[in-house]
Coordinates of C-alpha atoms in Angstrom, one line a residue:
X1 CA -18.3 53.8 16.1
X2 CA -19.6 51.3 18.3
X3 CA -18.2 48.0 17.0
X4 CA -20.0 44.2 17.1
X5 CA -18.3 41.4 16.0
X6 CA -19.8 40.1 12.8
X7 CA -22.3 37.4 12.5
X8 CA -22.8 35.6 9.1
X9 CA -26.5 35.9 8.1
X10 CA -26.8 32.9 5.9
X11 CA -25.4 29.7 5.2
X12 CA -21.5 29.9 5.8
X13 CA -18.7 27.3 5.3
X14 CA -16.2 28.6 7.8
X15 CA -15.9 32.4 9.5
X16 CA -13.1 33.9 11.4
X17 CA -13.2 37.6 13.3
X18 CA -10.5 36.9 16.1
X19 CA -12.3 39.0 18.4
X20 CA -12.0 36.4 21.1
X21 CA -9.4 33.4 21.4
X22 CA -7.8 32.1 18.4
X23 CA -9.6 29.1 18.6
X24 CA -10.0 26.5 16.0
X25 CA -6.7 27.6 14.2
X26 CA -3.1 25.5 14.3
X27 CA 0.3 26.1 14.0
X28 CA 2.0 24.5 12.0
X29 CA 5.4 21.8 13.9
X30 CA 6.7 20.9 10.5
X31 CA 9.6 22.0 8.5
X32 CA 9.6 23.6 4.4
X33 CA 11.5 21.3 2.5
X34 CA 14.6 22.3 -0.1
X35 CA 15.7 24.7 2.5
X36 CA 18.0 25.4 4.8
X37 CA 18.2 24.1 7.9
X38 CA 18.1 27.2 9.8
X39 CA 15.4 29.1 8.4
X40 CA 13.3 25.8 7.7
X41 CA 11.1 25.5 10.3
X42 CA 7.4 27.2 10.5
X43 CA 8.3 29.0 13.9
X44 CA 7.5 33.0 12.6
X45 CA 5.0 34.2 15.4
X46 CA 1.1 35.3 15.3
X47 CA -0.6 37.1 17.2
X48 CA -4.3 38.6 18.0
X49 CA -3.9 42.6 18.3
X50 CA -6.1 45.1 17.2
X51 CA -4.7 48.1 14.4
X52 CA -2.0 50.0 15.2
X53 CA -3.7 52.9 13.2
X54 CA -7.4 53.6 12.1
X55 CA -8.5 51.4 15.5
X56 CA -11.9 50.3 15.8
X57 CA -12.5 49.2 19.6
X58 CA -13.0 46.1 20.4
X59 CA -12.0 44.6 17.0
X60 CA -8.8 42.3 16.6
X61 CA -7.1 40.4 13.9
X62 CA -4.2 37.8 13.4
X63 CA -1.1 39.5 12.9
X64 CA 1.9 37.9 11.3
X65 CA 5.0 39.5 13.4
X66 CA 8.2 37.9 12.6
X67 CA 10.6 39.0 9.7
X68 CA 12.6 36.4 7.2
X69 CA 10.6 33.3 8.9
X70 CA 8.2 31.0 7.8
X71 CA 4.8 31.0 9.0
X72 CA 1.9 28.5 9.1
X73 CA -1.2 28.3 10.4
X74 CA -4.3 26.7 9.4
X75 CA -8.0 26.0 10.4
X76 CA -10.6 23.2 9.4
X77 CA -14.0 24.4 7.8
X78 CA -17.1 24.2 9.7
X79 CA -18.3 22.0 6.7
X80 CA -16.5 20.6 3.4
X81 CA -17.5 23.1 0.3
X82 CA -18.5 20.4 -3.1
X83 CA -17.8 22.3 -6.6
X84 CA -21.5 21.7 -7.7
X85 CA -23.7 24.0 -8.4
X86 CA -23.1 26.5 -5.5
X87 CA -20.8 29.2 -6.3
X88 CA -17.6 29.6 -4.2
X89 CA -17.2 32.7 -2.1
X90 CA -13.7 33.4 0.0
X91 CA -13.4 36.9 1.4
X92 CA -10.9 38.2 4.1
X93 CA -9.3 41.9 5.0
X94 CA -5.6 42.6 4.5
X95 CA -3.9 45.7 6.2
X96 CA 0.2 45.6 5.3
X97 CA 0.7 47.9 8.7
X98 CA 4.5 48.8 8.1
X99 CA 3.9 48.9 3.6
X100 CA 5.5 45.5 2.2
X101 CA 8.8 45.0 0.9
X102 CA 8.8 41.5 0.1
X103 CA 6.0 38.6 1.2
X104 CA 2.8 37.6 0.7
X105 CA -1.0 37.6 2.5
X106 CA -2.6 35.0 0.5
X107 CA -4.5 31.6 1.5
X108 CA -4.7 28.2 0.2
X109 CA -8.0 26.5 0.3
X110 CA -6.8 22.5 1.2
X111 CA -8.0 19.6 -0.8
X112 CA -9.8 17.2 1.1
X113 CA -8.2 14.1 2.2
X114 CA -7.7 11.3 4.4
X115 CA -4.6 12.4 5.9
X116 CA -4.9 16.0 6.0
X117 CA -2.9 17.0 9.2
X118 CA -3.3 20.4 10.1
X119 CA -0.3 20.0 12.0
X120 CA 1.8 19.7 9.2
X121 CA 0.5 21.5 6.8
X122 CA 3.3 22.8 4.6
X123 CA 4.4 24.5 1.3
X124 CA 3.6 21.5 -0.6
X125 CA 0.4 20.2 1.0
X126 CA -1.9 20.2 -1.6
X127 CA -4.2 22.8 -2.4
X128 CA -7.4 23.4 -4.3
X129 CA -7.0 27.4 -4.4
X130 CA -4.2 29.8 -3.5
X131 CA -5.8 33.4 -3.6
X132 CA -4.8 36.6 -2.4
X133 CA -2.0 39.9 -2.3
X134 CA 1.5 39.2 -2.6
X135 CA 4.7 41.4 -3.5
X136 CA 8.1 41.4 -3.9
X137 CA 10.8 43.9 -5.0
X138 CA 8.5 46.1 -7.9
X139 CA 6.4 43.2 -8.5
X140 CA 2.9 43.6 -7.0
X141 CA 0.7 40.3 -7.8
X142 CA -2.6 39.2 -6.9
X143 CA -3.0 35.8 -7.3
X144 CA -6.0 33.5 -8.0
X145 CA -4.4 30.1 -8.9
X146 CA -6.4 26.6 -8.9
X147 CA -4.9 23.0 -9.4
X148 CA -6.4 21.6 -12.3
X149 CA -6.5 17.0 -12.1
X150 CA -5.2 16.2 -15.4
X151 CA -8.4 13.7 -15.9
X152 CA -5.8 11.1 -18.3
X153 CA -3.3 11.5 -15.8
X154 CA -4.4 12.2 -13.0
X155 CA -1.4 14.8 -12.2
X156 CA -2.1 18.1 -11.1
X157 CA -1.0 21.3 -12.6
X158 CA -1.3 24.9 -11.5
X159 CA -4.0 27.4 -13.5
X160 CA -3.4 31.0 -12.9
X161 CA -5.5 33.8 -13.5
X162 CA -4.5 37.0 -15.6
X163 CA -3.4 39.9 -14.0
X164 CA -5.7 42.3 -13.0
X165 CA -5.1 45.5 -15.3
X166 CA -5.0 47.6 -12.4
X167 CA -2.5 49.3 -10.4
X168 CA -1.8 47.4 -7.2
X169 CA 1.2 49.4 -5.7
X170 CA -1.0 52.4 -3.8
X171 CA -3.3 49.2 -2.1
X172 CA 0.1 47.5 -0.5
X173 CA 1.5 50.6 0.6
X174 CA -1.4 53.0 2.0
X175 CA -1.6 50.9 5.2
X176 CA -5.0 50.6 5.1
X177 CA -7.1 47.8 5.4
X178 CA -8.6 46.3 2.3
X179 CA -10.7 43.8 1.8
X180 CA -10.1 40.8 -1.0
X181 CA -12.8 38.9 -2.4
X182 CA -12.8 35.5 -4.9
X183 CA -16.3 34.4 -6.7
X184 CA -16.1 31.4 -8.9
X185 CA -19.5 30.0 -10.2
X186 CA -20.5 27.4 -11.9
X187 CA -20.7 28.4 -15.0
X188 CA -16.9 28.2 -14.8
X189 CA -16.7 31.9 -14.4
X190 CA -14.9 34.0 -11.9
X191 CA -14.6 37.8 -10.7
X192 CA -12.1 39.0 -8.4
X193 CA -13.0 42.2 -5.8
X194 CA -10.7 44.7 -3.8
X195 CA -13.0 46.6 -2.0
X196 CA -16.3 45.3 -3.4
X197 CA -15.0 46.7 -6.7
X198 CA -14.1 44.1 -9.5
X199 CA -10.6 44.6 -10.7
X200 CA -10.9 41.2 -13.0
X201 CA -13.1 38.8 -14.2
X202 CA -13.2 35.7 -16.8
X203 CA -13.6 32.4 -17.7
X204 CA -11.4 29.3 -16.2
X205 CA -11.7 27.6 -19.4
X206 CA -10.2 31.0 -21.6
X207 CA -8.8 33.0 -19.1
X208 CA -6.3 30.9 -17.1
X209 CA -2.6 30.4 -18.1
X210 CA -2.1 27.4 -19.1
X211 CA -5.1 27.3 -20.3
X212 CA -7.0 24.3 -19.2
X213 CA -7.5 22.1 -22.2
X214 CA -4.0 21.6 -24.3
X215 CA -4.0 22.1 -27.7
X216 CA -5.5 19.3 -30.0
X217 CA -2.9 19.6 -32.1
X218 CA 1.2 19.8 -31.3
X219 CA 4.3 20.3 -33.4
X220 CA 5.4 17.3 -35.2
X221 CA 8.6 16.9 -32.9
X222 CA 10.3 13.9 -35.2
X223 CA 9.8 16.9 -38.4
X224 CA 13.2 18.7 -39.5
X225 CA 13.8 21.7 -41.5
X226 CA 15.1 20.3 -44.6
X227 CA 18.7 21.8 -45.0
X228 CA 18.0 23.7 -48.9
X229 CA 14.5 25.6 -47.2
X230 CA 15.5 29.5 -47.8
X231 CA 14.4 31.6 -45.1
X232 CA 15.6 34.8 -46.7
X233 CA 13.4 37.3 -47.6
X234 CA 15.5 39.5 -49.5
X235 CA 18.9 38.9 -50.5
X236 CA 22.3 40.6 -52.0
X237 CA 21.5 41.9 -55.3
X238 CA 24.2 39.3 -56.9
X239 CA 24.9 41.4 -60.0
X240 CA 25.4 44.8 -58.0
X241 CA 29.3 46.0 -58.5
X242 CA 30.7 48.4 -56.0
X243 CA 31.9 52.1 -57.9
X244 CA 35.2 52.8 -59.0
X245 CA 34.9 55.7 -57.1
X246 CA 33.8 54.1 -53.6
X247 CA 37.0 54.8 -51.3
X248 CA 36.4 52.4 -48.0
X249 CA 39.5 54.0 -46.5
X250 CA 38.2 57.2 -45.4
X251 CA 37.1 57.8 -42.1
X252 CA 34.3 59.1 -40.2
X253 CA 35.2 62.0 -38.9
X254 CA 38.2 64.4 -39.5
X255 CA 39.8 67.6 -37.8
X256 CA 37.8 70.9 -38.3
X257 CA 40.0 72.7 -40.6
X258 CA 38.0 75.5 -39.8
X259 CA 38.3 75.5 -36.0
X260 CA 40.6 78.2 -34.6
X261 CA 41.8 78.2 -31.0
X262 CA 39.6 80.3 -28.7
X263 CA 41.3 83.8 -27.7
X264 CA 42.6 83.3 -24.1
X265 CA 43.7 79.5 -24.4
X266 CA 46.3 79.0 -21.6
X267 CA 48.2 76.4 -23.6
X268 CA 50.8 76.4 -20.6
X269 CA 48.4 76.1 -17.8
X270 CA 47.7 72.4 -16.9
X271 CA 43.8 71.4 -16.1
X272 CA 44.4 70.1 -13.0
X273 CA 46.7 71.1 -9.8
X274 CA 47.8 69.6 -6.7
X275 CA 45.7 71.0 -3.7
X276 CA 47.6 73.6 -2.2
X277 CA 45.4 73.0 1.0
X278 CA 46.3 69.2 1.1
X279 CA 48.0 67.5 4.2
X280 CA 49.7 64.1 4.1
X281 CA 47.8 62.0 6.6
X282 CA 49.3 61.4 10.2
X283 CA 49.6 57.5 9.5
X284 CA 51.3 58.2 6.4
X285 CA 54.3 55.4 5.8
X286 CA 56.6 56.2 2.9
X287 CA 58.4 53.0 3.0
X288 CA 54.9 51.5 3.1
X289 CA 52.7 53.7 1.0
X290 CA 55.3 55.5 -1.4
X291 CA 56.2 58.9 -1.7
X292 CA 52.9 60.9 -0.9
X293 CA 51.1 63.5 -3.3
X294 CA 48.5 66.2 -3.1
X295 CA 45.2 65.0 -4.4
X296 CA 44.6 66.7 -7.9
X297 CA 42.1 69.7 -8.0
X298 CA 40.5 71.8 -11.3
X299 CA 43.3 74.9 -12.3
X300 CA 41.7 78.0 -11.1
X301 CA 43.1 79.6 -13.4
X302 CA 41.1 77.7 -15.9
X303 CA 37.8 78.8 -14.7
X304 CA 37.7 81.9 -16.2
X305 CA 39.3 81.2 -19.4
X306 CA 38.1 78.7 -22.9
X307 CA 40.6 76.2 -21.6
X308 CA 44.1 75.0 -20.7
X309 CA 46.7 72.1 -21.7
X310 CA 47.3 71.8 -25.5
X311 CA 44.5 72.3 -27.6
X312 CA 43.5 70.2 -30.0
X313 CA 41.3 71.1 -32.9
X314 CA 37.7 69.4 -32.8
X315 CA 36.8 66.3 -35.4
X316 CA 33.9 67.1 -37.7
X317 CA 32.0 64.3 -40.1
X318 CA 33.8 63.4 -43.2
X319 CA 31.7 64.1 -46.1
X320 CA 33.9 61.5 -48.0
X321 CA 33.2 59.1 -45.9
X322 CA 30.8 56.2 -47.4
X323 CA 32.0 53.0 -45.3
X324 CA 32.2 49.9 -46.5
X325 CA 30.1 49.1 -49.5
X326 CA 27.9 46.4 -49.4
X327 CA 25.7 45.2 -52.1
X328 CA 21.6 46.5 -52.4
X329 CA 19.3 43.9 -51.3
X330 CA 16.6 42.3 -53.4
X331 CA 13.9 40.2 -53.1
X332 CA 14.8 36.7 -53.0
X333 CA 13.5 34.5 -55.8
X334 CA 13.8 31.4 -53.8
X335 CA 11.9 32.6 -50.9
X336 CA 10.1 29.8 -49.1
X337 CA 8.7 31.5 -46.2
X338 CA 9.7 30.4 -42.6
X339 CA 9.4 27.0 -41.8
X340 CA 7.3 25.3 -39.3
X341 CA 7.0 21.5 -38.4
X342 CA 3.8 20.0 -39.4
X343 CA 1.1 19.5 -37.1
X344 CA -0.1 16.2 -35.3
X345 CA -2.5 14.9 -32.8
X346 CA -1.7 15.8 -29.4
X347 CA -1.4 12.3 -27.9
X348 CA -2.0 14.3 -24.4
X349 CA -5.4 15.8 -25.7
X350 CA -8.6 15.9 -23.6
X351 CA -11.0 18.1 -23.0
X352 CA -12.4 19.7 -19.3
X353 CA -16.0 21.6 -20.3
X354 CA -16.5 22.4 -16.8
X355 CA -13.1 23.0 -14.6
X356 CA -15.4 24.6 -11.6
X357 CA -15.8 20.7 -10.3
X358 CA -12.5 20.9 -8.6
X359 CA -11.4 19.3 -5.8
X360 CA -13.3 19.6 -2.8
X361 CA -11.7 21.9 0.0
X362 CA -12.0 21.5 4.3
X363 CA -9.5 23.9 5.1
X364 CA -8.2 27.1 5.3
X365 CA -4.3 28.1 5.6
X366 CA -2.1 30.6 5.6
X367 CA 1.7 29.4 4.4
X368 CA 3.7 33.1 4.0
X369 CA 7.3 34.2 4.2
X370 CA 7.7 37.7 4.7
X371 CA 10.5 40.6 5.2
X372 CA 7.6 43.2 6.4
X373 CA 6.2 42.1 10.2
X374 CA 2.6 43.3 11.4
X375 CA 0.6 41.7 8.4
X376 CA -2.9 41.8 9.7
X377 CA -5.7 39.7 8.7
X378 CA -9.2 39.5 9.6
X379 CA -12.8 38.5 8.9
X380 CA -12.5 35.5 6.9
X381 CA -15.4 34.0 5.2
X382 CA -16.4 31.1 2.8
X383 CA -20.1 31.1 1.7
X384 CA -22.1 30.5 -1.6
X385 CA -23.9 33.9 -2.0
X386 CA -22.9 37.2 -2.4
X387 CA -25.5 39.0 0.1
X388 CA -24.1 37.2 3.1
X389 CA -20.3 37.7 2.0
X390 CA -21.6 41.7 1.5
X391 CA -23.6 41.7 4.7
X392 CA -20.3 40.6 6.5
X393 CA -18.1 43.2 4.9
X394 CA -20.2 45.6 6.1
X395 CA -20.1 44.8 9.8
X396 CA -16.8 44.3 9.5
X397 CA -14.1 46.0 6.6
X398 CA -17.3 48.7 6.6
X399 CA -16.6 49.9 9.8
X400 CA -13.2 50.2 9.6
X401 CA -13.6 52.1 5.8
X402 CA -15.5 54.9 8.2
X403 CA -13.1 55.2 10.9
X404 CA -10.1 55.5 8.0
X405 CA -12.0 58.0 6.1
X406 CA -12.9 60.2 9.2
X407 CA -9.2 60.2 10.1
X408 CA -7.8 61.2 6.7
X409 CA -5.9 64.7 7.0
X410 CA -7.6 67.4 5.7
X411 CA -7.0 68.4 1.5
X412 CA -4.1 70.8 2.5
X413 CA -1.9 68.2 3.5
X414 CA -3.2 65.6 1.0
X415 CA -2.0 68.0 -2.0
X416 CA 1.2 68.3 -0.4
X417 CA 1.7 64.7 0.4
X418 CA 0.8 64.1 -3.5
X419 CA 3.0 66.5 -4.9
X420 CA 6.3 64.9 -2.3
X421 CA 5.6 61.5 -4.1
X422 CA 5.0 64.2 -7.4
X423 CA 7.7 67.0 -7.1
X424 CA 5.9 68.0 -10.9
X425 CA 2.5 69.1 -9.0
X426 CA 3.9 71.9 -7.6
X427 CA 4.0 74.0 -10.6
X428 CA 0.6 72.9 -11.3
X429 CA -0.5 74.2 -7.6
X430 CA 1.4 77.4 -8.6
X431 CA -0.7 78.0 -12.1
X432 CA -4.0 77.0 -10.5
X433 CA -3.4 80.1 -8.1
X434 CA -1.7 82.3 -10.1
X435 CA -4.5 82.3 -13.0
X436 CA -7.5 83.4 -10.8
X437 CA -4.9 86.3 -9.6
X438 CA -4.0 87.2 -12.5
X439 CA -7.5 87.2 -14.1
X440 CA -8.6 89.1 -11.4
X441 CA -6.1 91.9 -11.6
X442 CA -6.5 92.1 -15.2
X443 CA -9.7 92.9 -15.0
X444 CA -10.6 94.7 -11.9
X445 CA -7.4 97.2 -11.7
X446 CA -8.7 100.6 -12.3
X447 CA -7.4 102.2 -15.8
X448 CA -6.1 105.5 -16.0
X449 CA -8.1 107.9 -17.8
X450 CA -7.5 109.4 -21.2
X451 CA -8.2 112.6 -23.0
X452 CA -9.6 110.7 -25.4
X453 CA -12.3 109.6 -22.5
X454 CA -12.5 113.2 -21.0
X455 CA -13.4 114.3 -24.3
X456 CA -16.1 112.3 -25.2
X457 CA -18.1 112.7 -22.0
X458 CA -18.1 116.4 -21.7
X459 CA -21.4 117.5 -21.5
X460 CA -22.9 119.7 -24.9
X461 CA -22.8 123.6 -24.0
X462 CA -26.4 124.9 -23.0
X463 CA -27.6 127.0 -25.5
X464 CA -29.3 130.7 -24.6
X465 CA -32.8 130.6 -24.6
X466 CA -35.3 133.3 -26.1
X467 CA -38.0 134.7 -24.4
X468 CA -40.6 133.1 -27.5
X469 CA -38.9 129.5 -26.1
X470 CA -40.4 130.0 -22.7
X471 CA -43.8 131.1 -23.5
X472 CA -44.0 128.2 -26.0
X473 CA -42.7 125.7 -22.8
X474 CA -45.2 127.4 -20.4
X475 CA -48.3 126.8 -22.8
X476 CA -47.4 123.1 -22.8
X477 CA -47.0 122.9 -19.8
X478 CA -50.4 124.5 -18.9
X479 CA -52.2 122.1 -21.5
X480 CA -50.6 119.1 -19.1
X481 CA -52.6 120.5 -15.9
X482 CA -56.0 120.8 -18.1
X483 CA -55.9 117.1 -19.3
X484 CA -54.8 115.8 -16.3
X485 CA -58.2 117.9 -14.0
X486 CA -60.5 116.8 -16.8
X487 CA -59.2 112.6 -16.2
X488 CA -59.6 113.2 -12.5
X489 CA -63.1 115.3 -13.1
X490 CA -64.6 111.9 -15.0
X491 CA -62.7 109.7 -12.2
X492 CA -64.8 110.8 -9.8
X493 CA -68.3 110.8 -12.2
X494 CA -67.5 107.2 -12.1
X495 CA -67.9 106.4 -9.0
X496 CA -70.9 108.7 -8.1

């Protein structure tokens, strides 16, 4: 594979391959706030490396090497995307090179603003768009999340997408390099990508959580249940009386009168022993540590026998047993359903037809705590069409797809892999060869022969012939040759 650094083949916002100097991007000098002083400050280290595995030469990313440190590094766009009426493209390769235990490899898109200082950019400078993988313990996530402006507020609140309804755990552990991709357009829909492949898609206005516009209407908080509202659907049947002859008393189970001790019960045999082969410990101190005893070990002379110690006879369910009685239900006359407050008008009410006019972003930054180092990323890019972000994956996340696939072990060694994580598969591996087999021996073994078979093809006993049977033969025979000369005889008139 001969490699070239990608070159963007339209109209781009901002691109980042890290085959040369990490120019453009800057650490972050600040500390996270609301924690503690010792872990608080963004010092976790990056660097540019190439892959440890799958390499392509000549092709480097930013790694995220520290463990249990903060991180922080950010870049300005070459230009300031507008929500308009261009859609929104953010693409970037992930490869978690030592799996992922607990962290995250997703960016923020930063809201435009006056003060934006790229060295201090934080966990709570604000944001436009927070996309990308993150996991920790069993939860796997992949995050698209926008801050919605509350337009009669003015506050901001965090929209996130749905999950994707796709398994996440194989991409995060595989330590290969995948490649994450975010459209939103502006018809206020969005699609999600791992791999060029879309693993979710919707609407911001019916796909987000919260969803975007509140409810028009709200519980009546200032409305009580009224204290006589009967909730009950069915009730005591008030008029039930309990049996004369329902006895509460008895229990639930009883002895097996029927049980009989097992022949061989060594009802002066203990169950367990002190260990002949025990030894008080050197250190032992009497004085200290009391008198010492042999640990306890299973009676070996129990092993051979139904039991030892005093036997007991097994309990059995009573049949007299009924518990305590309680009265059948019925349904309740007074039944009122369950309550609800009444509704009102939410006094919080408005409505957002078109949520894709979000703030306008001018950087890009990568805020991450993580327990896994190596984290790589590469080939960032923020356009408005889909051809240039494709065109870019290909000289990029394409190349290293090939050089993945060409070093994947052969099938042999994937089946066994599978069936390590899959002990189950191994019996499947053992049917799928031993049916052929045993097809094949069913059918092809020779079978022994039978009198039955030695019978039937015995040939019939030749019969004498008489002398009359031969001349008869001969005179057919001789009425053969004469047709056969007189064809030949007008043959050859023919073609004279």
């Amino acid at each position: 594979v001969v490699y070239q650094t990608p070159k963007p083949t339209g109209e781009v916002y901002f691109t980042a391959t890290f085959d040369g100097v990490l120019a453009g991007w800057v650490l972050s000098k600040t500390k996270k706030e609301d924690t503690d002083v010792n872990i608080a400050k963004y010092d976790g280290k990056w660097e540019v490396e190439e892959l440890k595995e799958n390499t392509v030469p000549g092709d480097r990313g930013l790694v995220l090497k520290s463990v249990a440190k903060h991180h922080a590094i950010s870049a300005m766009l070459t230009k300031e995307f507008i929500f308009d009426d261009k859609p929104l493209i953010v693409q970037y390769e992930v490869n978690f090179q030592e799996g992922i235990d607990c962290g995250g490899a997703y960016i923020k898109l930063l809201s435009s603003s006056n003060d934006l200082n790229l060295e201090y950019f934080f966990d709570k400078t604000p944001y436009t768009i927070m996309f990308g993988p993150d996991k920790c313990g069993e939860d796997y996530k992949l995050h698209f999340i926008f801050r919605h402006k509350n337009p009669k507020t003015g506050e901001y609140d965090e929209k996130h997408a749905k999950r994707p309804d796709v398994d996440l755990k194989k991409l995060y552990l595989d330590k290969k390099t995948h490649l994450y991709t975010l459209v939103l357009k502006p018809d206020d829909t969005f699609e999600i990508l791992i791999d060029q492949l879309v693993v979710s898609k919707g609407s911001l206005l019916e796909d987000m959580i919260p969803p975007v516009n509140p409810q028009k209407e709200i519980d009546d908080p200032s409305d009580k249940k009224p204290d006589d509202w009967d909730e009950r659907p069915k009730i005591p049947d008030p008029n039930a009386v309990k049996p004369d002859d329902w006895d509460e008393d008895e229990p639930s189970k009883i002895e097996d009168p029927d049980a009989v001790k097992p022949e061989g019960w060594l009802d002066d045999e203990p169950q367990y022993v002190p260990d002949p082969n025990g030894k008080k410990p050197k250190d032992w101190d009497e004085e200290m540590d009391g008198e010492w005893e042999a640990p306890q070990i299973p009676n070996p002379k129990c092993e051979a026998v139904p039991g030892c110690g005093h036997w007991v006879r097994p309990m059995k369910n009573n049949p007299n047993y009924k518990g305590k009685w309680k009265a059948p239900l019925i349904d309740n006359p007074n039944y009122q359903g369950i309550w609800s407050p009444r509704k009102i008008p939410n006094p919080d009410y408005f409505e957002d037809s078109h949520p894709f006019k979000m703030t306008a972003v001018s950087a890009i930054g990568l805020e991450l705590w993580s327990m896994t180092s190596d984290i790589y990323f590469d080939n960032f890019i923020i356009c408005s069409e889909k051809e240039v972000a494709d065109r870019w994956a290909a000289d990029g996340w394409g190349l290293k797809k090939l050089v993945a696939s060409a070093n994947e072990p052969g099938m042999f060694s994937q089946l066994v892999t599978a069936a390590e994580d899959h002990p189950w598969l191994w019996v499947l591996y053992i049917l799928t060869l031993a049916l052929p087999v045993g097809l094949g021996v069913l059918f092809c073994w020779p079978t022994k022969k039978t009198d039955e078979d030695i019978d039937f093809k015995k040939p019939d006993i030749s019969k004498p012939i008489t002398k009359g049977e031969l001349d008869q033969e001969g005179e057919e025979l001789d009425d053969d040759e004469i047709e056969l000369e007189e064809e030949k005889e007008n043959e050859d008139t023919a073609e004279d």
